[in-house]
XYZ file of N, CA and C in Angstrom:
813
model
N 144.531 -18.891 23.448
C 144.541 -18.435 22.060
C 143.114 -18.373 21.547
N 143.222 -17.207 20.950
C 141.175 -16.888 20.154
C 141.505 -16.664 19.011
N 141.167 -17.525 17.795
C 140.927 -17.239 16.455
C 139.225 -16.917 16.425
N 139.052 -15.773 16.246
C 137.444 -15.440 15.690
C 136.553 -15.626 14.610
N 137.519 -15.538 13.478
C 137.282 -15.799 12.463
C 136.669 -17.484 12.217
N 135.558 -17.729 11.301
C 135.404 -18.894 11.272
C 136.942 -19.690 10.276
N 137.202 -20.967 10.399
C 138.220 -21.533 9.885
C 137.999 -22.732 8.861
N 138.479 -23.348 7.944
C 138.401 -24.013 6.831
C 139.744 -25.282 6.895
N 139.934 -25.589 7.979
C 141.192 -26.791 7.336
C 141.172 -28.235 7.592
N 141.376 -29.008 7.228
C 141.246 -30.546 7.067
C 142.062 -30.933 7.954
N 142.645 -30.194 8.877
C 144.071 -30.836 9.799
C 143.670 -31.235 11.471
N 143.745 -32.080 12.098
C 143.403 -32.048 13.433
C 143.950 -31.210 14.374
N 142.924 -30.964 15.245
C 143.049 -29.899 16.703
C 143.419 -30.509 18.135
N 144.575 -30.085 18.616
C 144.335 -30.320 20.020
C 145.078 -29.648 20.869
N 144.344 -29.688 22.027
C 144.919 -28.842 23.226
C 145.192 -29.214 24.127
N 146.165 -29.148 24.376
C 147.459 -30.055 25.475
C 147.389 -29.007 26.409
N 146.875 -27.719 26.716
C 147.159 -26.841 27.569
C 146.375 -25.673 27.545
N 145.813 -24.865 28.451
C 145.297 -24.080 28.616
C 143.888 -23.626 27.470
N 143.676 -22.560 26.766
C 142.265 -22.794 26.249
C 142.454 -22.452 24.838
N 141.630 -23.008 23.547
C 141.868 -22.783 22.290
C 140.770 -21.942 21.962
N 139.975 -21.238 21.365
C 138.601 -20.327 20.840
C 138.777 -20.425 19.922
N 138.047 -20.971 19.121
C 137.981 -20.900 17.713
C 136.135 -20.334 17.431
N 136.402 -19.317 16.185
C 134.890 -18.999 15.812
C 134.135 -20.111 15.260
N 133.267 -19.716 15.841
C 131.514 -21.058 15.249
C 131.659 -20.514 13.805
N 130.818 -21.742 12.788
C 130.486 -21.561 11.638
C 131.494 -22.302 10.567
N 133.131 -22.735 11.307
C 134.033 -23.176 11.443
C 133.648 -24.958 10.884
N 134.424 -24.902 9.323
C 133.954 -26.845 8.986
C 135.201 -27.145 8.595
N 135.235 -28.352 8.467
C 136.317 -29.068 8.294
C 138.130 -29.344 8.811
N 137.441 -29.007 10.050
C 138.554 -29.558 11.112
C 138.358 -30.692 11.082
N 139.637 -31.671 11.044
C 139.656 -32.665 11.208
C 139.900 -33.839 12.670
N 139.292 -32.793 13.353
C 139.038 -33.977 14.672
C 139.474 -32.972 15.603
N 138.849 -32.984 17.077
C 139.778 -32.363 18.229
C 139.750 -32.819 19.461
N 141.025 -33.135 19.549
C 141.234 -33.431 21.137
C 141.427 -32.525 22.206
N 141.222 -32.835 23.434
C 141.322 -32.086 24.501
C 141.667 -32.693 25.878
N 142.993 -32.145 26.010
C 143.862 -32.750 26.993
C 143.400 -32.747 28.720
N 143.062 -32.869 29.768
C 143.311 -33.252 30.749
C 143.410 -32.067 31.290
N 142.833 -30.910 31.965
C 142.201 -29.751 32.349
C 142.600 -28.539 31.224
N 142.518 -28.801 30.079
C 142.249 -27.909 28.865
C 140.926 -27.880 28.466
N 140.912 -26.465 27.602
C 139.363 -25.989 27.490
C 139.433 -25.474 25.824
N 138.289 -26.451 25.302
C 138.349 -26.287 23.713
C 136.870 -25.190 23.964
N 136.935 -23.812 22.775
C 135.766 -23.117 22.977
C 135.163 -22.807 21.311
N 133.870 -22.627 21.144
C 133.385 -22.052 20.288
C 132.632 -20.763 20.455
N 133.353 -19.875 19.533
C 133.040 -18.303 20.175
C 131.706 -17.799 18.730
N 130.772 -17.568 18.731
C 129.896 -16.973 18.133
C 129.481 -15.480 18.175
N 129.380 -15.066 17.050
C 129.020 -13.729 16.785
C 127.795 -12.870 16.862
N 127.293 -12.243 16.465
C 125.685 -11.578 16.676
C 124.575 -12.554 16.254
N 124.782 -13.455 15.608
C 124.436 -14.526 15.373
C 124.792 -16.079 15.572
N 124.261 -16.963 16.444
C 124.694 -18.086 16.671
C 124.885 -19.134 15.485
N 126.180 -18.992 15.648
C 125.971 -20.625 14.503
C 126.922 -22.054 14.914
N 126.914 -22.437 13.851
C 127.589 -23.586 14.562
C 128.877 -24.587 14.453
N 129.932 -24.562 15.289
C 130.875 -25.434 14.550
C 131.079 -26.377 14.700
N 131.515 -27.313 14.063
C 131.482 -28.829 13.104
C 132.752 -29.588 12.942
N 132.818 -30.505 13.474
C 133.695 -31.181 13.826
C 133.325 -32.472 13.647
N 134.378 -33.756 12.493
C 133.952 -35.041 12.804
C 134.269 -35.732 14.282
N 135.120 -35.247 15.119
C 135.218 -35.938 16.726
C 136.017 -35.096 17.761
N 135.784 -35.432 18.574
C 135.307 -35.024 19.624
C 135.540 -35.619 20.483
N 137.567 -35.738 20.733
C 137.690 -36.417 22.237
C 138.375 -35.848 23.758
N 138.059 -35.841 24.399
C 138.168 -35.343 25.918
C 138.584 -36.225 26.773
N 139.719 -35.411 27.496
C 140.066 -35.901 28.616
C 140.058 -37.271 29.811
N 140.474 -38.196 30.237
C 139.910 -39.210 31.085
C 139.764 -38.394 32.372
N 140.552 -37.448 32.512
C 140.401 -36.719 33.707
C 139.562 -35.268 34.077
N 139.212 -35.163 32.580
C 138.176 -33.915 32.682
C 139.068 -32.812 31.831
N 137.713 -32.577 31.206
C 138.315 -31.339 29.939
C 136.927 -30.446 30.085
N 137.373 -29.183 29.565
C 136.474 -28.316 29.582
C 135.548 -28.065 28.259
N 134.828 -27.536 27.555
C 133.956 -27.401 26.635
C 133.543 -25.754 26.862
N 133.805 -24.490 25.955
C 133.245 -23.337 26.571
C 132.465 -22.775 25.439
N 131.545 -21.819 25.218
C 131.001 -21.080 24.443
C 130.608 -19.847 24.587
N 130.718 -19.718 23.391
C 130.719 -17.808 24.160
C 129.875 -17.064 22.795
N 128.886 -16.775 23.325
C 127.773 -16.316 22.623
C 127.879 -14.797 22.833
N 126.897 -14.313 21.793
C 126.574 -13.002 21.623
C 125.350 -11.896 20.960
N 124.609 -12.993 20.919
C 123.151 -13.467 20.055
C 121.884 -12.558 21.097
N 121.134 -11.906 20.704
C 120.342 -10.925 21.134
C 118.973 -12.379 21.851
N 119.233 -13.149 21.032
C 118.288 -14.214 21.516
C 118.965 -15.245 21.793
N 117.874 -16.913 22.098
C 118.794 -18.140 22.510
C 119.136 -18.590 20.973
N 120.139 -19.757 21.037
C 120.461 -20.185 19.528
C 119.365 -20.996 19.254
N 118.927 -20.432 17.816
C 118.358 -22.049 17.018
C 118.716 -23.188 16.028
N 120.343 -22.810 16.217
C 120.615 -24.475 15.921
C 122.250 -24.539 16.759
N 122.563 -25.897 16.794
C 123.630 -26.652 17.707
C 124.548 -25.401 17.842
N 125.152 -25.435 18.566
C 126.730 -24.235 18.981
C 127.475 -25.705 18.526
N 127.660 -26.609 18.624
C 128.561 -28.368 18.296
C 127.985 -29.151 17.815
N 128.540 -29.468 16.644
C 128.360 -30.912 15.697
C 129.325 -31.562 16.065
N 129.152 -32.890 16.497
C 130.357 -33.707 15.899
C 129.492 -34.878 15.249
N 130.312 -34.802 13.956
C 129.449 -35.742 12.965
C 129.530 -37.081 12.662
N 130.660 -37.672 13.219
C 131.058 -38.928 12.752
C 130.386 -39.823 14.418
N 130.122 -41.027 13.610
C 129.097 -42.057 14.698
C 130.097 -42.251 15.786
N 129.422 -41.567 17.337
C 130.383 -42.267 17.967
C 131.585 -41.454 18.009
N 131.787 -40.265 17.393
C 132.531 -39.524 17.780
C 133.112 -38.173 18.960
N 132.106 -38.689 19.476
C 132.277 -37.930 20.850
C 132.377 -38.894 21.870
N 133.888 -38.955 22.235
C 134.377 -39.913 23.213
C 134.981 -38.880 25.020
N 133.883 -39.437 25.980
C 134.251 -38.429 27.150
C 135.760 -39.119 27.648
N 135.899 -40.440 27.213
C 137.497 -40.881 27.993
C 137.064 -41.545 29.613
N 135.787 -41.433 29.781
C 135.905 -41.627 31.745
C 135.947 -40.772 32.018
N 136.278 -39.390 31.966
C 136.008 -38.013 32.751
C 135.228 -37.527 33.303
N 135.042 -36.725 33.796
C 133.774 -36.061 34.296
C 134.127 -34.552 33.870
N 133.455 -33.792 32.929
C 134.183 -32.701 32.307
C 132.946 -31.349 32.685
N 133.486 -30.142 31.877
C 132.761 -29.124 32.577
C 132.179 -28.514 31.156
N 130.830 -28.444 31.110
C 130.440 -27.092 29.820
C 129.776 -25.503 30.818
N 131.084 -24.816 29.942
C 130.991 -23.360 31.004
C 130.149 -21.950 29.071
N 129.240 -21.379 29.740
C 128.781 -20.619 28.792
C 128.871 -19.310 29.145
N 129.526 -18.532 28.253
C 129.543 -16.649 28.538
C 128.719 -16.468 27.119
N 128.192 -15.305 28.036
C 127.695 -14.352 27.593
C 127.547 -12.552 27.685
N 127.265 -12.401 25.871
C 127.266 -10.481 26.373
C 125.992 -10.078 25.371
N 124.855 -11.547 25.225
C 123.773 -10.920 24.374
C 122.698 -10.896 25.198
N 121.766 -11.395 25.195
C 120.194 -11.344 26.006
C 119.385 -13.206 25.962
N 119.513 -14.011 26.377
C 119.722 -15.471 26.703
C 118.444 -15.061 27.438
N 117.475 -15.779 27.078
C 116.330 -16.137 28.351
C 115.703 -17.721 28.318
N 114.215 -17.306 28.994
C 113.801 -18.681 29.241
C 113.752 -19.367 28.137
N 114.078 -21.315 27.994
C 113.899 -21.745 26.649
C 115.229 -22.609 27.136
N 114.935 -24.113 25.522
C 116.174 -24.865 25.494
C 116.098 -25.000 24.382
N 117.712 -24.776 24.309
C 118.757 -24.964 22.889
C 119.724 -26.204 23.011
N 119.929 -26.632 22.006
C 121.366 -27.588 21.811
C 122.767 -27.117 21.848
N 123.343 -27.205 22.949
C 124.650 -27.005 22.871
C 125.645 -28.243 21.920
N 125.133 -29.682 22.188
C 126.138 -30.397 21.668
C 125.231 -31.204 20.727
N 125.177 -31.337 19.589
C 124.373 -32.350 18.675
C 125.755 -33.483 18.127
N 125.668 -34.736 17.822
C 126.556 -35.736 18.067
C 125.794 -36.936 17.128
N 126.190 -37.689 16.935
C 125.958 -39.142 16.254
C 126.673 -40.367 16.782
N 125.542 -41.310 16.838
C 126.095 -42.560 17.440
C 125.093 -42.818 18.582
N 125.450 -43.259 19.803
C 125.016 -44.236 20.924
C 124.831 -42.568 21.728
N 123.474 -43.096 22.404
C 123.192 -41.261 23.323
C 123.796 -41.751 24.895
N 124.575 -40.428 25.216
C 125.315 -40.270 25.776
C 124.250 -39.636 27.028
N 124.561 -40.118 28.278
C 123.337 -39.710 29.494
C 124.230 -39.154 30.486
N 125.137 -38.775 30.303
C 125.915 -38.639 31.700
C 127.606 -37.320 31.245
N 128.069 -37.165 32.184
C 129.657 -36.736 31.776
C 129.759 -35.477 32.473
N 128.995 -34.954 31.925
C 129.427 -33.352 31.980
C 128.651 -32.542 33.050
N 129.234 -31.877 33.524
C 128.804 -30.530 34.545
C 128.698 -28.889 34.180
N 127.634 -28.575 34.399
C 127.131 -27.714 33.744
C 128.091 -26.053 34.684
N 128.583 -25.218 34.426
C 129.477 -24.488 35.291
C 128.224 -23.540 35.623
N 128.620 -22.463 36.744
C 127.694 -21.799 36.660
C 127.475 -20.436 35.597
N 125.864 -20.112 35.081
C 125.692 -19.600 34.451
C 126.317 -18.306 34.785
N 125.943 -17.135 33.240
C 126.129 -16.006 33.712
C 125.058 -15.036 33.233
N 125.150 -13.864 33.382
C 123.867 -12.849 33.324
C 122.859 -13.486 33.864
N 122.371 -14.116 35.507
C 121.920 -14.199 36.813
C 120.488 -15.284 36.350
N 121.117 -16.338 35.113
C 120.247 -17.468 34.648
C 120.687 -18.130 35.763
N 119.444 -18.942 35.575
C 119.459 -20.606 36.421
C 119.192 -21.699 34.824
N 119.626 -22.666 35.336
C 119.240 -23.703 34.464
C 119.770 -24.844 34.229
N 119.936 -26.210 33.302
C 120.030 -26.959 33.378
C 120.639 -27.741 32.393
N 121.458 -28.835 32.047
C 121.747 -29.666 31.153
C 120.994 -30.832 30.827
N 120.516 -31.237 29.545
C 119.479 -32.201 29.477
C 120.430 -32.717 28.266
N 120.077 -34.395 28.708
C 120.708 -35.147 27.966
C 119.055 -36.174 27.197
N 119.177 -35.524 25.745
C 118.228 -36.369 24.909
C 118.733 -37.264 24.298
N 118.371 -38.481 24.682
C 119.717 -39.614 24.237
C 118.706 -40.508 22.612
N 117.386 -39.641 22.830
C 116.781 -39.790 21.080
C 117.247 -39.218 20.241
N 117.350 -37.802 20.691
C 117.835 -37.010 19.404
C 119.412 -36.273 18.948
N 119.893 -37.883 20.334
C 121.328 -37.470 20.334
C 122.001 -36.049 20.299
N 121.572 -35.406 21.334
C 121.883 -33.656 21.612
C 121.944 -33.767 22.965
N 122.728 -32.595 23.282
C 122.850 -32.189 25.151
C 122.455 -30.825 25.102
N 121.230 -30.483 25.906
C 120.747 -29.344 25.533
C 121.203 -28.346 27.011
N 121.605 -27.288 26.564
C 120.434 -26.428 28.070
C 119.234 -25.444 27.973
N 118.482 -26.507 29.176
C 117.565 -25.548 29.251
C 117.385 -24.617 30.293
N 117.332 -23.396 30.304
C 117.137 -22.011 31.431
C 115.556 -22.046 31.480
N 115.833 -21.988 32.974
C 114.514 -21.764 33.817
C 114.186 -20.357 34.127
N 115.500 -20.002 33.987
C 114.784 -18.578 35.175
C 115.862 -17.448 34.514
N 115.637 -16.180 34.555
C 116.453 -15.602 34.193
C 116.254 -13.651 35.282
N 117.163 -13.658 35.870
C 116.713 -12.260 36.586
C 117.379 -10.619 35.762
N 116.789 -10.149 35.924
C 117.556 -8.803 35.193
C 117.756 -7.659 36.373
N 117.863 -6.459 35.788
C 118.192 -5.168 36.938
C 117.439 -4.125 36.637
N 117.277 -3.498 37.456
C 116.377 -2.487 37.250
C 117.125 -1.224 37.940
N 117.306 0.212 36.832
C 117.828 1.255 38.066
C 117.482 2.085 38.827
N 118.047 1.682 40.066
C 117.734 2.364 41.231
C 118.193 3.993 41.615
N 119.710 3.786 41.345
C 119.926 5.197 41.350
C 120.077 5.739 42.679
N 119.817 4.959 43.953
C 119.791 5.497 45.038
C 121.045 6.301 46.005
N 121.872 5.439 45.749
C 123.203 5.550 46.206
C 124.082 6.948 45.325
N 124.093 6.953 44.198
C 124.654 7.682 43.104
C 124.045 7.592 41.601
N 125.002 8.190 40.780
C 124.263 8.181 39.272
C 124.821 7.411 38.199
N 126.092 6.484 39.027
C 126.870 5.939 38.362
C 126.201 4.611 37.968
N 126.734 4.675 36.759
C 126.682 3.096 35.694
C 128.078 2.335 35.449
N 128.529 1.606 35.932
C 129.619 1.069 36.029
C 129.670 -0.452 36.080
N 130.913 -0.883 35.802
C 130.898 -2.913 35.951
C 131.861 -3.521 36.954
N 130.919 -3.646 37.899
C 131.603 -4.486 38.919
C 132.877 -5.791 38.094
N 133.595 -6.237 38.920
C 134.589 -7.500 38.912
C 134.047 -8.513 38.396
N 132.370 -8.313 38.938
C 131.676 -10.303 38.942
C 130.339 -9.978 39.766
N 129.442 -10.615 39.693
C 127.928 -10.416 40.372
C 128.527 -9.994 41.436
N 128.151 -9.197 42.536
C 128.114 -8.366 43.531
C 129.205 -7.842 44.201
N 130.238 -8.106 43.324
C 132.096 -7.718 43.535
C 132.062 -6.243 42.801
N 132.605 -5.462 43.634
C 132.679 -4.276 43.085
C 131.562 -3.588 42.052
N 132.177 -2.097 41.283
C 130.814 -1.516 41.040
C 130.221 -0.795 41.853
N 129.484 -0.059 41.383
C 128.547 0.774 41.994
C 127.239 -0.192 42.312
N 126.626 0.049 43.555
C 125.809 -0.764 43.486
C 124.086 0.285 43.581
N 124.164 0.266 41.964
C 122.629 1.362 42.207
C 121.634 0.594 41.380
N 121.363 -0.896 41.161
C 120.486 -1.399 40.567
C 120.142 -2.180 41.708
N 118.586 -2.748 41.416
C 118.055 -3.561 42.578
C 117.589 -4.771 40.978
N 117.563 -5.809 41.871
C 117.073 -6.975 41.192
C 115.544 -7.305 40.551
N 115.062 -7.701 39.303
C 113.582 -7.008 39.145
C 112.752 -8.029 39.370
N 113.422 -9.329 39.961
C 112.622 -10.298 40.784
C 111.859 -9.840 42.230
N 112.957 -9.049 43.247
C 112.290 -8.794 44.339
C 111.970 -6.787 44.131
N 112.696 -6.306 43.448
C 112.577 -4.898 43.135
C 113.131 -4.330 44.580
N 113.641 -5.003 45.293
C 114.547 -4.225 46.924
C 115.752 -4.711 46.721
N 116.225 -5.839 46.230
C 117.800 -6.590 46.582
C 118.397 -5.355 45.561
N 119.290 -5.153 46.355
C 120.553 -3.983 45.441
C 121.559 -5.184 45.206
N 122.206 -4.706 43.957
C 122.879 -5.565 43.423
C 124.050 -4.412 42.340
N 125.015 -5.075 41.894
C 126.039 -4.053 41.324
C 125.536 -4.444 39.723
N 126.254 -3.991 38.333
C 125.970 -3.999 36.770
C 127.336 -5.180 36.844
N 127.156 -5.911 36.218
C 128.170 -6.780 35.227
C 127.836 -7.542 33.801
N 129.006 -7.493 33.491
C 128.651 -7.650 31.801
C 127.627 -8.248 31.436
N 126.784 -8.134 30.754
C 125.971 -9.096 29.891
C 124.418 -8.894 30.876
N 124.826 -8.419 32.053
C 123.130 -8.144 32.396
C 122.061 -7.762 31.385
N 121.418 -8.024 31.747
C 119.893 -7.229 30.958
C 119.176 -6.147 32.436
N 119.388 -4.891 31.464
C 118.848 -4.089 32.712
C 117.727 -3.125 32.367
N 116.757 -2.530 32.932
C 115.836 -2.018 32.625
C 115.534 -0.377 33.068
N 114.979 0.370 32.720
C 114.837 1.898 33.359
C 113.327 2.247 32.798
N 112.692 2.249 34.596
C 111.050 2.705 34.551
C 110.990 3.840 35.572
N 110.231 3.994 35.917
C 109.674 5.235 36.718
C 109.910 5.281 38.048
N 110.609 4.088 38.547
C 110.685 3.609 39.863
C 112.246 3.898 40.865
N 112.775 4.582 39.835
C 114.255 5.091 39.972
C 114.006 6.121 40.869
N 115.215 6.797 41.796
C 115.182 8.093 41.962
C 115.765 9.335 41.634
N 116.092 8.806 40.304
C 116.564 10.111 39.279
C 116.843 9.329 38.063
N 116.770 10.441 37.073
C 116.868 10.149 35.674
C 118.045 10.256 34.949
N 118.568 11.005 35.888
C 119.925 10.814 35.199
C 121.500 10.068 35.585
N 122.259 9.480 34.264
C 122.868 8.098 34.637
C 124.202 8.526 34.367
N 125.393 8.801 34.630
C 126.705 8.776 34.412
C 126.965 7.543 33.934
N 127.584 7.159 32.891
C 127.627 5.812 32.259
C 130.165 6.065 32.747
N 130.263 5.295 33.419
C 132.151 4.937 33.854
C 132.718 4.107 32.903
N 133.578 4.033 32.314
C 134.172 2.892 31.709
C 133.174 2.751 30.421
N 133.287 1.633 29.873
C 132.446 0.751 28.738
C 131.670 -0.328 29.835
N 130.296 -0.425 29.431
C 129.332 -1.005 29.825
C 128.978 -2.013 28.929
N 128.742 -3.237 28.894
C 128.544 -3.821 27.934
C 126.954 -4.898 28.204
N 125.732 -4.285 28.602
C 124.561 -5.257 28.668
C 124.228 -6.036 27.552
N 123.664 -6.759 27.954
C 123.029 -8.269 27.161
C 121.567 -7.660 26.736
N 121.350 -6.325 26.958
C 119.798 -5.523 26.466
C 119.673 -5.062 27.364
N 118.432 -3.573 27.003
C 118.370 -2.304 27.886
C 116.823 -2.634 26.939
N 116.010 -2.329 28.374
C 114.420 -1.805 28.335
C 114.069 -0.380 29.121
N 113.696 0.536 28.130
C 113.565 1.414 28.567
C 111.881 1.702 28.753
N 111.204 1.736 29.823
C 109.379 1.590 29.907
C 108.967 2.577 30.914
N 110.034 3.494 30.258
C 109.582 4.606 31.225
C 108.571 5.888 30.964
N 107.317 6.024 31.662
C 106.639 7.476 31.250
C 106.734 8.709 31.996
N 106.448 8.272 33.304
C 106.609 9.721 34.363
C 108.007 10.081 34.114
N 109.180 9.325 34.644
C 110.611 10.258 34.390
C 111.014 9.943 33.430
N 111.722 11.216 33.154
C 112.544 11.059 31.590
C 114.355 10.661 32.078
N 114.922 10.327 31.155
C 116.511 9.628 31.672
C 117.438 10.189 30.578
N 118.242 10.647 31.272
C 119.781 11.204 30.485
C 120.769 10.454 30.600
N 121.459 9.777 29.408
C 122.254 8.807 29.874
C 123.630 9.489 29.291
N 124.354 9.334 30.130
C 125.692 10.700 29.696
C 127.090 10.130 30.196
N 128.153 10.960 30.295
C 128.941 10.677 31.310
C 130.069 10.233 30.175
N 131.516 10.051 31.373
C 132.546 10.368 29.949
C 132.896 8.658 29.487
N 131.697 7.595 29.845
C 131.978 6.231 29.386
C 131.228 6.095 28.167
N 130.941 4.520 27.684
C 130.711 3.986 26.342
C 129.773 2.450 26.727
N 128.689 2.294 25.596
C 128.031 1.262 25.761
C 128.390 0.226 24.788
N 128.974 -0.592 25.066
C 129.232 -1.848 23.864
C 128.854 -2.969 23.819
N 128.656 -4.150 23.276
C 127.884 -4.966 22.998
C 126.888 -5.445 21.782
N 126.090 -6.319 21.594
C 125.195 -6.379 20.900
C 123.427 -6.673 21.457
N 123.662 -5.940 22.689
C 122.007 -5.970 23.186
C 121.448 -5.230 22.260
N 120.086 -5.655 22.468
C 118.926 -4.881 21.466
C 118.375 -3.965 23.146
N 118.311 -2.625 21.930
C 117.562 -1.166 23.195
C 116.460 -1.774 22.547
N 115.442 -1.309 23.795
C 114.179 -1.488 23.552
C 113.079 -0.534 24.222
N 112.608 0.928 23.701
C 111.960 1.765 24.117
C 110.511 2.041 24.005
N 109.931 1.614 25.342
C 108.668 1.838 25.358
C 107.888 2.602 26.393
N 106.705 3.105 26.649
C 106.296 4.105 27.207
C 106.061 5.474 26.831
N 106.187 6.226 27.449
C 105.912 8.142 26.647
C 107.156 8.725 27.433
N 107.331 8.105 28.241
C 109.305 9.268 28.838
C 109.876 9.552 28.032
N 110.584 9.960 27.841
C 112.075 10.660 26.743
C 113.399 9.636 27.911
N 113.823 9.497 26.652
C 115.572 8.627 27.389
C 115.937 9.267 25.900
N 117.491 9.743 26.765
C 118.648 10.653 25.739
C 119.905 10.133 26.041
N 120.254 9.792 25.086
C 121.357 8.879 25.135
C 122.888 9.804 24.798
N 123.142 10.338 25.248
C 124.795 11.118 25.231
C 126.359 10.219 25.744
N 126.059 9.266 25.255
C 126.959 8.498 24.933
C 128.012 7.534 23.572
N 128.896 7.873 24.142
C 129.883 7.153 23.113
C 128.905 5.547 22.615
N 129.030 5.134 21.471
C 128.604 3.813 21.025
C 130.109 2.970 20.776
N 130.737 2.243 21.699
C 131.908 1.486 21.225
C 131.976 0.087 21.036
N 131.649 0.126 19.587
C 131.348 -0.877 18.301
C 129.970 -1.647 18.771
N 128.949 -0.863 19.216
C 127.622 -1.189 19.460
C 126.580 -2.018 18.526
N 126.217 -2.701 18.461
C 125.598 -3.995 17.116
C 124.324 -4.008 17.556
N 123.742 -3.348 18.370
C 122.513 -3.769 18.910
C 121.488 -3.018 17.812
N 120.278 -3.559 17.858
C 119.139 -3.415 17.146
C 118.210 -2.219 18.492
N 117.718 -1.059 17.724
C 117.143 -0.307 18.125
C 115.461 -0.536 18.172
N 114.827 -0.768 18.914
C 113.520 -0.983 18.528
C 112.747 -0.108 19.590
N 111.774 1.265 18.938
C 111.094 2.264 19.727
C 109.529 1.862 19.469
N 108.933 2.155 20.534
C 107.504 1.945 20.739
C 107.152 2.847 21.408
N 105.817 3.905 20.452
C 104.879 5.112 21.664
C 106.259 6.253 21.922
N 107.112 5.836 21.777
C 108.495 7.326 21.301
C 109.670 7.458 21.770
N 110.255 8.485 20.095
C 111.249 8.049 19.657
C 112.283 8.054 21.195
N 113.560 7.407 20.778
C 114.520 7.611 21.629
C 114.925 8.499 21.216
């Protein structure tokens, strides 16, 4: 179940089963539990904010924690409050914090869990990231927060070699077209999935992109001068990445926008 909307009620939460989403920004819940492989989530909008909760108890056998961002940048304040001392009780578990994303997340550390009371050093397992971060869970047991911090973050670059298709694989290298190469080594071919951050320079072998389905990147850099890029085709770009156009190429965008939020920003000319 996903309520998006942020929520207002004084009544306690819990999940005995499978996963709850409730929107960030969300006060005065009165407490939430989380049962024994159930997954409590806070879902955020183009903007990260944060929801607030006096406690915060989990599983003896392991509960999940999820968030699901959408923020063109990292957050600057908590995605979780729980406010009351001592109100974040793990039970003995060993539990999981899993993070999606469909905005643009890079290097840097944010607070996922801010808390009150006795600092907490241990519990949780960090799942693996997505949009092709590395990184880490840090437990500041001064400033009573569990942060992550990302080390590394890889994006895509298009290649174009294979075909002209823009499409979204299943999951990192599951299906899809595979016409992007990785812009760490600029040779590993790799397929598009949600929330990538992908880029288009001069290094392609054609300019023009059939966009399949709805595409949804985490941001598009366009730094192209020698070739120019036509982005066409009978799909749609959605999301809230920020385009970002720089160089002297021309990129023409002949595509559907389906419910697109992203911030346009041109440099040296127009898109």
């Amino acid at each position: 179940m996903a309520l998006s909307a942020p929520i207002a009620f004084a009544g306690a939460v819990t999940v005995n089963a499978g996963s709850l989403v409730l929107g960030s920004g969300s006060s005065g819940v009165g407490g939430v539990t989380v049962a024994n492989g159930a997954t409590f989530a806070a879902s955020s909008g183009a903007t990260a904010t944060t929801f607030t909760t006096p406690s915060l108890a989990l599983g003896s056998a392991g509960s999940t924690l999820g968030f699901e961002l959408a923020a063109a940048s990292n957050p600057v304040v908590p995605l979780l409050a729980v406010t009351q001392a001592n109100g974040l009780t793990l039970g003995g578990g060993s539990h999981t914090i899993a993070l999606a994303s469909t905005g643009a997340l890079g290097v840097g550390r944010f607070t996922i869990v801010d808390y009150a009371g006795t600092g907490i050093s241990s519990g949780f397992t960090l799942a693996p990231l997505p949009q092709r971060l590395t990184g880490s869970l840090v437990y500041d047991t001064t400033a009573t927060t569990i942060d992550l911090d990302i080390t590394g973050v890889d994006t895509l670059r298009w290649k174009g070699g294979s075909s002209t298709t823009w499409d979204t694989g299943a999951a990192v290298d599951v299906g899809g077209t595979f016409d992007w190469v990785l812009a760490s080594t600029g040779t590993t071919v790799t397929n598009f999935y949600t929330g990538d951050q992908v880029g288009f320079d001069d290094s392609a072998a054609g300019g023009t992109v059939s966009i399949v389905g709805t595409v949804a990147p985490g941001a598009i850099a366009a730094t192209n001068a020698a070739l120019d890029y036509t982005l066409g085709g009978p799909g749609s770009i959605a999301g809230s990445g920020v385009l970002t156009k720089t160089g002297t190429g021309r990129m023409t965008l002949l595509v559907r926008s389906e419910e697109h939020t992203s911030e346009l920003q041109s440099r040296q000319y127009l898109v």
